[in-house]
Coordinates of C-alpha atoms in Angstrom, one line a residue:
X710 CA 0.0 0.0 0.0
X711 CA 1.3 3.6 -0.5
X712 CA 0.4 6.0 1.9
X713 CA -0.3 9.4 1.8
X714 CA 1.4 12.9 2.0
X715 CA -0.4 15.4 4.8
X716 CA -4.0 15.6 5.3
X717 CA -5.2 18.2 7.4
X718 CA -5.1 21.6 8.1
X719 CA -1.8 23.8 7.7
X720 CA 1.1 23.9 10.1
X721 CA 1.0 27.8 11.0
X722 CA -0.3 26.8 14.7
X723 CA 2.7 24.1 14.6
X724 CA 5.1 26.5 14.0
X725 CA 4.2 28.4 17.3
X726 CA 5.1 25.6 19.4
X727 CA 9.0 26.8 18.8
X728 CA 9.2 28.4 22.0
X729 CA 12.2 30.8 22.9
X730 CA 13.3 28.5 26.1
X731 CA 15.6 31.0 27.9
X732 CA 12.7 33.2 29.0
X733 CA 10.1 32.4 31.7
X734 CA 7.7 34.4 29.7
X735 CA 8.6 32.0 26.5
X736 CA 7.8 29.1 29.4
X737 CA 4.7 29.9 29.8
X738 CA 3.6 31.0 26.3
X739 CA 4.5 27.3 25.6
X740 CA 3.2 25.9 28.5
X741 CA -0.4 27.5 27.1
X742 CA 0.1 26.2 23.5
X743 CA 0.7 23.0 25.3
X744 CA -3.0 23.3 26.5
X745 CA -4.0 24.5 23.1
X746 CA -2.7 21.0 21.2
X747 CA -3.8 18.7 23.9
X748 CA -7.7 20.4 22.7
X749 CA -6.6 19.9 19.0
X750 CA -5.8 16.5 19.7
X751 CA -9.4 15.8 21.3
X752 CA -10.8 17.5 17.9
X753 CA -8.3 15.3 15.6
X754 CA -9.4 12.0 17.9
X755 CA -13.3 13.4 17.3
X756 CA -12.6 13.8 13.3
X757 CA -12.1 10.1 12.8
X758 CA -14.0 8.3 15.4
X759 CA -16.4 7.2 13.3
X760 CA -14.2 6.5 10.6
X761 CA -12.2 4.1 13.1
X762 CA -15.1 2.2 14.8
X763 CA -16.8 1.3 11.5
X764 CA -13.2 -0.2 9.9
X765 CA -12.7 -1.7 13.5
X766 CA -15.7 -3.4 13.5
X767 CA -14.9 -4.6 9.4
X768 CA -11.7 -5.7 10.9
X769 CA -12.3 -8.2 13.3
X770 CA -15.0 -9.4 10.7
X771 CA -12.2 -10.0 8.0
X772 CA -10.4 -11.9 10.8
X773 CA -13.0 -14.6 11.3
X774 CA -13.3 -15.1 7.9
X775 CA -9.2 -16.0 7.6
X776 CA -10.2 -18.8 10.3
X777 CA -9.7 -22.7 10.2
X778 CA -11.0 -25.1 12.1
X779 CA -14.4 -25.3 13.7
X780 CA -16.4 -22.2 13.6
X781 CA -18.1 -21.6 16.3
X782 CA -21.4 -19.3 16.0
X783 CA -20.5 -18.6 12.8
X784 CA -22.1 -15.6 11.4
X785 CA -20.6 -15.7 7.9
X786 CA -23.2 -17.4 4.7
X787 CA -20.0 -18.3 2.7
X788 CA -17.3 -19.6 5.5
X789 CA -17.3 -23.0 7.1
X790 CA -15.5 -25.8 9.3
X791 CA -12.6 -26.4 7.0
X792 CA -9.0 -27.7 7.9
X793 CA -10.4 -29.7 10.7
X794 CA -7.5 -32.9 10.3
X795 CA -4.8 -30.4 10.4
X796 CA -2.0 -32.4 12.7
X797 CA -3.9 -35.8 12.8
X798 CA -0.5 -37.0 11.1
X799 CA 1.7 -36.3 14.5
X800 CA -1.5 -36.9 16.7
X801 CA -1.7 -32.9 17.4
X802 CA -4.9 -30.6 16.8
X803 CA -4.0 -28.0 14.8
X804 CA -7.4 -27.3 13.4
X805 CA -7.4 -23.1 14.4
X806 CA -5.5 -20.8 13.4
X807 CA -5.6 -18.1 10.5
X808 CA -4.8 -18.5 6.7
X809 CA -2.3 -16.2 6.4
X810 CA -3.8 -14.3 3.2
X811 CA -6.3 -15.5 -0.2
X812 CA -4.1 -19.0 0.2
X813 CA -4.7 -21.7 2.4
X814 CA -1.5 -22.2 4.0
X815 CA -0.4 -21.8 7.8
X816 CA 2.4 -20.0 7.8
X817 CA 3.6 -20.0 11.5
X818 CA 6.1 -16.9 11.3
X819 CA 3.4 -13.7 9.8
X820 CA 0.7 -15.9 12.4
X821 CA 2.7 -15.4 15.2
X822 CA 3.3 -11.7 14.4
X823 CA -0.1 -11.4 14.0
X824 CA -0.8 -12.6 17.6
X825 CA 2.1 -10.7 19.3
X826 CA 0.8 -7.1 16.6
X827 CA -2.8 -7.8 18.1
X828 CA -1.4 -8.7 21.9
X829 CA 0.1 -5.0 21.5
X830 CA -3.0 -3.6 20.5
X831 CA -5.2 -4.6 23.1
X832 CA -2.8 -4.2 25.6
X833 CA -2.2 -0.4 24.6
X834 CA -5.7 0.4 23.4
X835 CA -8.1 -2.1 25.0
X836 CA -10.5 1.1 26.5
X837 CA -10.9 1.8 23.2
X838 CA -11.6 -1.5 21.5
X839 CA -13.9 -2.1 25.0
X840 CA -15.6 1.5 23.9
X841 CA -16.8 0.0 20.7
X842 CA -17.7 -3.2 21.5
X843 CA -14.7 -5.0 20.3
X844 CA -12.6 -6.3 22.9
X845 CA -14.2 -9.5 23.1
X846 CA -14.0 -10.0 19.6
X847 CA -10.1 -8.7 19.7
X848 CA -8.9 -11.7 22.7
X849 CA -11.6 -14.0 20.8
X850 CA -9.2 -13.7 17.8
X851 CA -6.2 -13.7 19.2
X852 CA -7.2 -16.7 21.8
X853 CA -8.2 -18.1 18.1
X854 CA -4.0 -18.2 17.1
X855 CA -2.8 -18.6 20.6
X856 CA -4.6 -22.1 20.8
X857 CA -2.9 -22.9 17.7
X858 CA 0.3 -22.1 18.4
X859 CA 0.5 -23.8 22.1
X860 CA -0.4 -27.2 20.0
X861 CA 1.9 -26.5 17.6
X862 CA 4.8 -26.1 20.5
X863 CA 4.2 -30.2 21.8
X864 CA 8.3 -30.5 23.8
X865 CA 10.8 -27.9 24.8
X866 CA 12.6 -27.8 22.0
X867 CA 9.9 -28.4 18.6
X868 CA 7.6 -26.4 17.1
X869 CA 5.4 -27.1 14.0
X870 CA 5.9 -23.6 11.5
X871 CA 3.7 -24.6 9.1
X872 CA 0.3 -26.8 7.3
X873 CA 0.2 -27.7 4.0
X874 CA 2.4 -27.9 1.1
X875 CA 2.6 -23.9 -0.3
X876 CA 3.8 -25.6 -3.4
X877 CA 0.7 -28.1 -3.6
X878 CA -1.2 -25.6 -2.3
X879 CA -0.7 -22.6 -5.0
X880 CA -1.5 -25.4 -7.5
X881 CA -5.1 -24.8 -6.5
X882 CA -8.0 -22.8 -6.2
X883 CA -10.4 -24.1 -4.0
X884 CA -12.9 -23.2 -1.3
X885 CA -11.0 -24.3 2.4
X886 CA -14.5 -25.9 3.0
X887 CA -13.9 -28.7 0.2
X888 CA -10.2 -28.9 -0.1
X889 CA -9.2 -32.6 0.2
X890 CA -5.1 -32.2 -0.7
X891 CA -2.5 -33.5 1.7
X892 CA -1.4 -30.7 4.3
X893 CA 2.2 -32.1 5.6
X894 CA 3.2 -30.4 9.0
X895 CA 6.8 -28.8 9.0
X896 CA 8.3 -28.5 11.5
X897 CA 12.1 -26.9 13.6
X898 CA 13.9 -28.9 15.8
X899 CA 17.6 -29.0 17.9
X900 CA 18.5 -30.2 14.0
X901 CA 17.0 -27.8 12.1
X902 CA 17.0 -25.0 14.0
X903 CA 14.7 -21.8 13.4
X904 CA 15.3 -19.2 15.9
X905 CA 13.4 -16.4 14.3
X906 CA 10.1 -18.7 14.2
X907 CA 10.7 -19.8 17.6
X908 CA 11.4 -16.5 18.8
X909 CA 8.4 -14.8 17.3
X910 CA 6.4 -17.2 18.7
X911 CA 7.4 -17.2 21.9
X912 CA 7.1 -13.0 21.8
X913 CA 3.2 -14.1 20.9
X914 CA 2.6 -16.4 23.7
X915 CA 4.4 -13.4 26.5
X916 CA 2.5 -10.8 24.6
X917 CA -0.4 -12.8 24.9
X918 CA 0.0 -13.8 28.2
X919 CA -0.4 -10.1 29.3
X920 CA -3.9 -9.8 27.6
X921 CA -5.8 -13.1 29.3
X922 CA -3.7 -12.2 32.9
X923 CA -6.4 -11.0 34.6
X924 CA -9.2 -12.7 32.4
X925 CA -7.7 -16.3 32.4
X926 CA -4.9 -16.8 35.1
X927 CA -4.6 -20.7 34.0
X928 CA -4.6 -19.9 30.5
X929 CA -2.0 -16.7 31.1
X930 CA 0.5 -18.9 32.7
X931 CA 0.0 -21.6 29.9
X932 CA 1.2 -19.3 27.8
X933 CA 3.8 -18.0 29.3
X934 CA 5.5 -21.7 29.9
X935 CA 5.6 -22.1 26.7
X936 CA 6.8 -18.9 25.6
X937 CA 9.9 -19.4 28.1
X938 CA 10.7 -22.6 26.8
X939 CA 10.7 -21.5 23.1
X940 CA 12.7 -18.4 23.9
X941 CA 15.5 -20.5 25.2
X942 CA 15.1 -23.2 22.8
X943 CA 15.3 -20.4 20.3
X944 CA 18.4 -19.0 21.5
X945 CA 20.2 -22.2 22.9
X946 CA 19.9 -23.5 18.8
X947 CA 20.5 -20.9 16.8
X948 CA 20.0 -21.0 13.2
X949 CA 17.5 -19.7 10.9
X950 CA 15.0 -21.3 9.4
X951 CA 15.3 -20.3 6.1
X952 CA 18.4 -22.5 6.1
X953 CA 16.5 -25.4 7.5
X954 CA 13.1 -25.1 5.7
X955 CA 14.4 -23.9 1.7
X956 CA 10.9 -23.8 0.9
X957 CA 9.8 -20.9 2.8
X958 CA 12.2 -18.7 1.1
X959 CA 10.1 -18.3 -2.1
X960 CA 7.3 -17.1 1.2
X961 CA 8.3 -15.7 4.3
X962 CA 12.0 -15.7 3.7
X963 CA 13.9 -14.3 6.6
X964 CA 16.8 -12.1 6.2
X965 CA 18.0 -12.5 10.3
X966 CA 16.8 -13.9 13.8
X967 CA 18.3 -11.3 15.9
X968 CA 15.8 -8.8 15.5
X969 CA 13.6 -12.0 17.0
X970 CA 15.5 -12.7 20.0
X971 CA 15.4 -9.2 21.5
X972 CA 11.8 -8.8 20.4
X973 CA 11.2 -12.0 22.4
X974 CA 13.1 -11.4 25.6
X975 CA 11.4 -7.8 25.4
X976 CA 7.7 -9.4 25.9
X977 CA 9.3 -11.5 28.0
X978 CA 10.4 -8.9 30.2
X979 CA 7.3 -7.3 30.6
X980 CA 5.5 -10.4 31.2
X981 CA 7.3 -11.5 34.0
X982 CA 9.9 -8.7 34.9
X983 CA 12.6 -11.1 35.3
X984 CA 15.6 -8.7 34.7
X985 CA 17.8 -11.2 32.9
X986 CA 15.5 -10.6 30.3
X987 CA 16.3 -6.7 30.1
X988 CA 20.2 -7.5 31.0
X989 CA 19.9 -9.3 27.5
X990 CA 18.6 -7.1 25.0
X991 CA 20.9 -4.2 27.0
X992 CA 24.5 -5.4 28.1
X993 CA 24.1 -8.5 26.6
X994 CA 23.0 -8.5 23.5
X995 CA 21.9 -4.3 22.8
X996 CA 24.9 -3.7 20.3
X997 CA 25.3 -6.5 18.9
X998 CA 21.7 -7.1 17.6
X999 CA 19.9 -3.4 18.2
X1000 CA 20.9 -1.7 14.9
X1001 CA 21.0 1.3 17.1
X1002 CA 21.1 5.1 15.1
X1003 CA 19.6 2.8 12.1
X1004 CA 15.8 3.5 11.7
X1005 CA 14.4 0.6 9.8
X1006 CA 10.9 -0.5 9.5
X1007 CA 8.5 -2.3 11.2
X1008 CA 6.9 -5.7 9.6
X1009 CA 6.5 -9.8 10.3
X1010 CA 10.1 -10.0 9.0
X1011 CA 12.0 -7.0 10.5
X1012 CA 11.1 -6.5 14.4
X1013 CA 13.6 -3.5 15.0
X1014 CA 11.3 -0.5 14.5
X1015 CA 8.6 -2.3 17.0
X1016 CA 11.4 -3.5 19.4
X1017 CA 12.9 0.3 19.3
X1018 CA 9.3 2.2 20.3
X1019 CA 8.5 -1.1 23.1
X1020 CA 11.8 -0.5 25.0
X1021 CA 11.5 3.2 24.8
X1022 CA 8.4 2.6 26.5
X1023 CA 10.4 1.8 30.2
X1024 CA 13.1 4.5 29.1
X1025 CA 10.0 7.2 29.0
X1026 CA 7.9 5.6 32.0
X1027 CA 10.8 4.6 34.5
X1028 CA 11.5 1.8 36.3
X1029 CA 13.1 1.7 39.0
X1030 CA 14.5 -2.0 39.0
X1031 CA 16.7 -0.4 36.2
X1032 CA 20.7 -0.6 36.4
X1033 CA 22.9 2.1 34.9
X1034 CA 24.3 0.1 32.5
X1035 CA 20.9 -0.7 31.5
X1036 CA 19.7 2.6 31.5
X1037 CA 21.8 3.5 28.9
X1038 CA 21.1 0.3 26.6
X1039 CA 17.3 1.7 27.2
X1040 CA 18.2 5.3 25.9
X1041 CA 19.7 3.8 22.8
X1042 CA 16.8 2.2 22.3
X1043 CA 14.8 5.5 22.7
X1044 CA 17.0 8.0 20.4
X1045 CA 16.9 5.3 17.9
X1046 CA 13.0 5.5 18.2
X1047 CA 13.0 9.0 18.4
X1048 CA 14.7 8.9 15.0
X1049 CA 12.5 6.5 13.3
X1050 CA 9.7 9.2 14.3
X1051 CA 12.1 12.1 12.6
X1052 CA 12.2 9.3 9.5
X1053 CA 8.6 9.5 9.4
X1054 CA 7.3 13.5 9.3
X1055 CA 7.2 14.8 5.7
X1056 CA 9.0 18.0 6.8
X1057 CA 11.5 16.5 9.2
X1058 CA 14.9 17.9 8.1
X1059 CA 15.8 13.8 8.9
X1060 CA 12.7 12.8 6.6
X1061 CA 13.5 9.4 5.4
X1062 CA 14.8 8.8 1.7
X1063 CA 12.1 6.3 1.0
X1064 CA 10.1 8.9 -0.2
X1065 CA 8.5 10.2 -3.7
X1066 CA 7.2 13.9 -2.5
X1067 CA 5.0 13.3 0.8
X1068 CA 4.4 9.4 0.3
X1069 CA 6.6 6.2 2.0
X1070 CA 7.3 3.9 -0.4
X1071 CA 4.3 1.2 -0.3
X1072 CA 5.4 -1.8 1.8
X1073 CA 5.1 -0.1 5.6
X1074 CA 2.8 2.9 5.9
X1075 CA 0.2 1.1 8.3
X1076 CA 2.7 -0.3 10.5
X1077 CA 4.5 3.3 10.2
X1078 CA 1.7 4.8 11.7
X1079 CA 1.1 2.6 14.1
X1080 CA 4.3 3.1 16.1
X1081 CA 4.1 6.8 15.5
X1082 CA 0.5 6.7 17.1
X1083 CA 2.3 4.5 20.3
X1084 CA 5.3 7.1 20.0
X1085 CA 2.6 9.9 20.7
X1086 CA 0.6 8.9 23.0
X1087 CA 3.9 7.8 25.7
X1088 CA 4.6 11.5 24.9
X1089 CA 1.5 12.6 26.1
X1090 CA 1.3 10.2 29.0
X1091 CA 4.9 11.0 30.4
X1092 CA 4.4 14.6 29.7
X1093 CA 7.2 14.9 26.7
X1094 CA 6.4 17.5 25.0
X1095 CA 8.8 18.2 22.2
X1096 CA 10.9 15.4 19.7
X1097 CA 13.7 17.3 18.4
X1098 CA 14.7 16.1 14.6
X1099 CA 17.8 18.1 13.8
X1100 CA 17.0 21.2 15.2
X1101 CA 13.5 21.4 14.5
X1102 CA 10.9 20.8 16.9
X1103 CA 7.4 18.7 16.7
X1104 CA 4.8 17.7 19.0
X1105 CA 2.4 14.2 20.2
X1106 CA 0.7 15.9 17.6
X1107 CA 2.4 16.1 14.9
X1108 CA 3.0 12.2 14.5
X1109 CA -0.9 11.9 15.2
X1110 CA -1.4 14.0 12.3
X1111 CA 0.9 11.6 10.1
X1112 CA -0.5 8.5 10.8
X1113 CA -4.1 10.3 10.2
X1114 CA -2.7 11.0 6.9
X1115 CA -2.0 6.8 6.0
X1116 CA -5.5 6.2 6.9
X1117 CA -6.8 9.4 4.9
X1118 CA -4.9 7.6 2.0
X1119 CA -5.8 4.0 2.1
X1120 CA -9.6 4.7 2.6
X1121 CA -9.7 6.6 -0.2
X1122 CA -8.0 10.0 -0.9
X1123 CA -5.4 9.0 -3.0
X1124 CA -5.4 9.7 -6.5
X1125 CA -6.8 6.8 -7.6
X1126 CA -9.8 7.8 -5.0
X1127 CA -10.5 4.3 -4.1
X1128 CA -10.4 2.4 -0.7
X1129 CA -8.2 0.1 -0.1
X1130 CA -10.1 -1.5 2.7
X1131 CA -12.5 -4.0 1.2
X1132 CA -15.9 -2.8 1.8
X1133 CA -15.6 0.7 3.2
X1134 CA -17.0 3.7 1.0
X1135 CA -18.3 3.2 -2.7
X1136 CA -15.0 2.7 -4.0
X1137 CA -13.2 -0.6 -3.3
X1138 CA -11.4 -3.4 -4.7
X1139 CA -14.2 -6.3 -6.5
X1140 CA -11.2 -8.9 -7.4
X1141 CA -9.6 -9.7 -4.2
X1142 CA -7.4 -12.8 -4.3
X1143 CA -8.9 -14.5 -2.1
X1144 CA -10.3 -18.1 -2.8
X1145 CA -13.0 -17.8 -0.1
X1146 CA -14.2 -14.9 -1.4
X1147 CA -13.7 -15.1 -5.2
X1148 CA -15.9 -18.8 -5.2
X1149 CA -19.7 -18.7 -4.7
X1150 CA -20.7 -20.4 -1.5
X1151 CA -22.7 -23.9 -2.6
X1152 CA -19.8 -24.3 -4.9
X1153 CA -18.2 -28.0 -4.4
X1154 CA -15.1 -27.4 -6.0
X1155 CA -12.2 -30.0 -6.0
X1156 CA -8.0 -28.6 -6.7
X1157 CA -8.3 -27.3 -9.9
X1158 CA -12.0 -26.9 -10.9
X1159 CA -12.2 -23.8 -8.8
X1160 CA -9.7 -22.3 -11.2
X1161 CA -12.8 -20.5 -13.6
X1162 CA -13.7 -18.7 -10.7
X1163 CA -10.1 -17.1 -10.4
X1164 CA -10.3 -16.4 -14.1
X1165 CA -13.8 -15.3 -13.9
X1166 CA -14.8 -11.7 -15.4
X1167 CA -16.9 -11.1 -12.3
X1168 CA -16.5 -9.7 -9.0
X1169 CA -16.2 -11.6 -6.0
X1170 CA -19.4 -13.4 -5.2
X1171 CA -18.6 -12.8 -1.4
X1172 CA -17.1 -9.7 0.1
X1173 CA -14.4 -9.8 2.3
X1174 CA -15.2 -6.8 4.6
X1175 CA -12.7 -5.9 6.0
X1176 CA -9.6 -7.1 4.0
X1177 CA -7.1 -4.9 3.6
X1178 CA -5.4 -5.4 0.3
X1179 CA -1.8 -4.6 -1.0
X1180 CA -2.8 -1.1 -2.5
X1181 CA -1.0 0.8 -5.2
X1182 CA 2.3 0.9 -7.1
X1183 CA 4.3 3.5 -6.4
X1184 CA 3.2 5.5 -9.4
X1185 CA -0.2 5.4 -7.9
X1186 CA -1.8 2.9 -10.3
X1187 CA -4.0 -0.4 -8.7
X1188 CA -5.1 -3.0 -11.3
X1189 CA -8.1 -4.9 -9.4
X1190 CA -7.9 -8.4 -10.9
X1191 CA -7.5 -11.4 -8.9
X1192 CA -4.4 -12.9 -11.1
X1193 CA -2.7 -9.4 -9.7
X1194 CA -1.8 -11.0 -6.1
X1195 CA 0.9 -8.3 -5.5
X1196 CA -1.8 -5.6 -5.4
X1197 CA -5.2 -7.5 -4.6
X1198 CA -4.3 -10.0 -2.1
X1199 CA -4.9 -9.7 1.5
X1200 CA -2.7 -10.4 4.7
X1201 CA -3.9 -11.3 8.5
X1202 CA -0.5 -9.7 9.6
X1203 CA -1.4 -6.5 8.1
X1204 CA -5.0 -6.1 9.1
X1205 CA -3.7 -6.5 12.8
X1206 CA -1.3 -3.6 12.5
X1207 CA -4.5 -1.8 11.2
X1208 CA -6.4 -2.7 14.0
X1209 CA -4.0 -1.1 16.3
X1210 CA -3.2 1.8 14.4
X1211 CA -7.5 2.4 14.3
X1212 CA -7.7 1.3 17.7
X1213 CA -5.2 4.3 18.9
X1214 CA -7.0 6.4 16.5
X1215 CA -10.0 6.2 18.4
X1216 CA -8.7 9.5 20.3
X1217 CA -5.5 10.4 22.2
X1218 CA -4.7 8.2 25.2
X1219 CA -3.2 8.6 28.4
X1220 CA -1.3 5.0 28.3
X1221 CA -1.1 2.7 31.3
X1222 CA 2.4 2.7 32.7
X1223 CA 3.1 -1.0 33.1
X1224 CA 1.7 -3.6 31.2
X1225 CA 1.3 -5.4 34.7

């Protein structure tokens, strides 16, 4: 998806906010203006409330329709029980779960990063899912994964990464209901190691641990065993499983585990504040693995943007189980996050290169605004009122205003004018690549008979509300056919950054301090 340059009002007001410092009149002129934004924030947060609820709502509908396994009160005419034999092979119940996009694979890595995106989400903005309704349906979903993945994990030191045969699988088009092809179970092992996989999923299982803690004690601590025991499985053997599984590489090829490993003993840290977890992505481990002064960005492959913004998190709140050596591991972690926020303001004298005019190039403008949403709202909540990029000044605001501008984009004010969010507004993709979707309902198609419906001249018979596609070349042109799989297909990883980037939307927040 690309996103989109600035969408609101101009920056005149912004531009008062440079306050003379050396003054104690200055002091309070900016102490005042500080007032003044925290109302304009309200406003912003009141702007697109109703934007956010509805596409909230569409998300968590997409999400049930990327389920296997047994539906339960199932709402949705064309989805059924499908998958249900998944792990019979190894005597294991891996039924549930989410198809990672219009295939019918189960790719472990993007489904873990789903669970540990959505984890963050309702940890951070779980008022405001509860305000709409939507919490339920938020640990419903994720509970939905997480049952998955603690089958998936059977000993210390195995873990299944993936159903199905993408190879077999890509050679057909077929409702999930009906498919009858073999689904081999791959799995990593002490032999063929797979740290990043392991590691991701054990950063889903802390994550998640978090969320059910006071909801599901016995469940919580389920979770949290097993997110131990694949952390140091993870770390003990470490290799990564691209090497081990070739086949992913044409999929969800990974280009380094280390990024993983912090990640994981970050959740870890704030699920159990066991401070040999912060010793290791600090003394241990911090400049080794942090790319710190790098700003990257954020996605199921590349965890450093994330793992920058969530240890910034203690840096800005305090903790006082902190050492000094790894207080200063934290504020590495902070300026680096502070410039991946610089990166990401069109005007920023430190504006990233990955720009044509006001737009990031396509790949990472949800999760983008995501983090700078989280970035603004610790601001707000530890009082922080200025980020300095270069010698220029900006406020909470200012990265609110960005990631206002990405949603702006993808739900429609773009050039092409159409939403990239299946069902919202008049405008949206009709071809998604999506086999669910694309074959009518009381089909019974086998492997390849479903094929004429890919090929079909028609728009999907069934509307995947809620599915956020790839969106537009960088040129601004989107070709809605469902051969075009770069630009029409949809991913559960990316809706789940969506959901917390709407979620945060919802208005500013004052942020709880410890996750505990």
């Amino acid at each position: 998806m690309a996103c989109c340059g600035d969408s609101m009002e101009d920056e005149e007001n912004g531009k008062k906010m440079e306050a003379d410092q050396d003054t104690n009149k200055d002091h309070t002129k900016r102490s005042k203006l500080g007032w003044f934004w925290s109302l304009l924030l309200l406003i912003f947060g009141a702007v697109v409330i109703t934007m956010s609820v509805l596409t909230i709502l569409k998300y968590f509908d997409y999400l049930k329709k990327g389920r296997a396994g047994k539906l339960v009160n199932n709402k949705i005419v064309w989805r059924g029980d499908s998958a249900l034999h998944d792990g019979s092979e190894e005597n294991l119940d891996l039924s549930k779960g989410l198809y990672d996009a219009g295939d019918l694979m189960k790719f472990g890595f993007p489904m873990a990063f789903t669970a540990t995106v959505l984890s963050w989400a309702i940890l951070e903005y779980g008022d405001h899912m509860n305000a709409v309704k939507q919490l339920e349906h938020a640990q419903e979903s994720l509970k939905w994964i997480t049952d998955y993945l603690i089958n998936a994990h059977p000993s210390q030191n195995m873990l299944y990464i993936q159903v199905g045969d993408p190879d077999l699988d890509h050679s057909c088009w077929e409702r999930p209901e009906t498919m009858s092809e073999k689904r081999p179970l791959t799995q990593i092992n002490t032999t063929f190691p797979g740290t990043e996989v392991a590691a991701e999923t054990a950063a889903a299982m802390a994550s998640a641990s978090l969320v059910f803690r006071r909801i599901n004690s016995s469940y919580a601590n389920l979770l949290l065993m097993h997110a131990r025991q694949l952390f140091t499985f993870a770390d003990t053997y470490r290799g990564s499983y691209s090497m081990s599984v070739p086949q992913v590489q044409k999929y969800y090829n990974s280009t380094g585990y280390e990024d993983e490993l912090l990640w994981a003993a970050t959740w870890l840290y704030h699920a159990t504040r066991d401070r040999s977890y912060l010793e290791y992505v600090t003394d241990i481990n911090g400049q080794a693995f942090a790319n710190w002064g790098i700003p990257t960005w954020f996605s199921w492959d590349n965890k450093h943007a994330g793992l920058q913004v969530l240890l910034s998190r203690i840096n800005i709140f305090g903790s006082e189980d902190v050492s000094e050596t790894e207080n200063l591991g934290l504020q590495m972690y902070r300026r680096t996050a502070e410039s991946i926020m610089c990166g990401l303001l069109p005007d920023s004298p430190t504006a990233t290169s990955s720009r044509t005019d006001s737009k990031i190039l396509p790949q990472h403008p949800v999760a983008s605004a995501f983090l700078a949403v989280l970035y603004s709202d610790y601001m707000i909540t530890s009082g922080t009122e200025t980020l300095y990029c270069s010698g220029k000044s900006y406020q909470p605001h200012d990265l609110r205003k960005f990631a206002i501008s990405q949603v702006d984009y993808l739900l429609g004010k773009n050039p092409m004018e159409m939403s990239y969010l299946v069902g919202y507004g008049n405008n949206y993709p009709l071809y998604v690549h999506h086999r669910g979707s694309s074959i009518p309902a009381n089909a019974n198609t086998g492997c390849t008979d479903g094929f004429k419906w890919l090929e079909s001249e028609s728009p999907n018979p069934n509307v995947a509300i809620g599915a956020l596609v790839g969106g537009p070349f960088l040129n601004e042109s989107y070709i809605d056919s469902r051969n075009n799989s770069m630009q029409g297909e949809p991913t559960t990883y990316n809706s789940a950054l969506l959901v917390g980037l709407l979620s945060g939307l919802v208005t500013s927040s004052q942020m709880v301090k410890s996750y505990t």
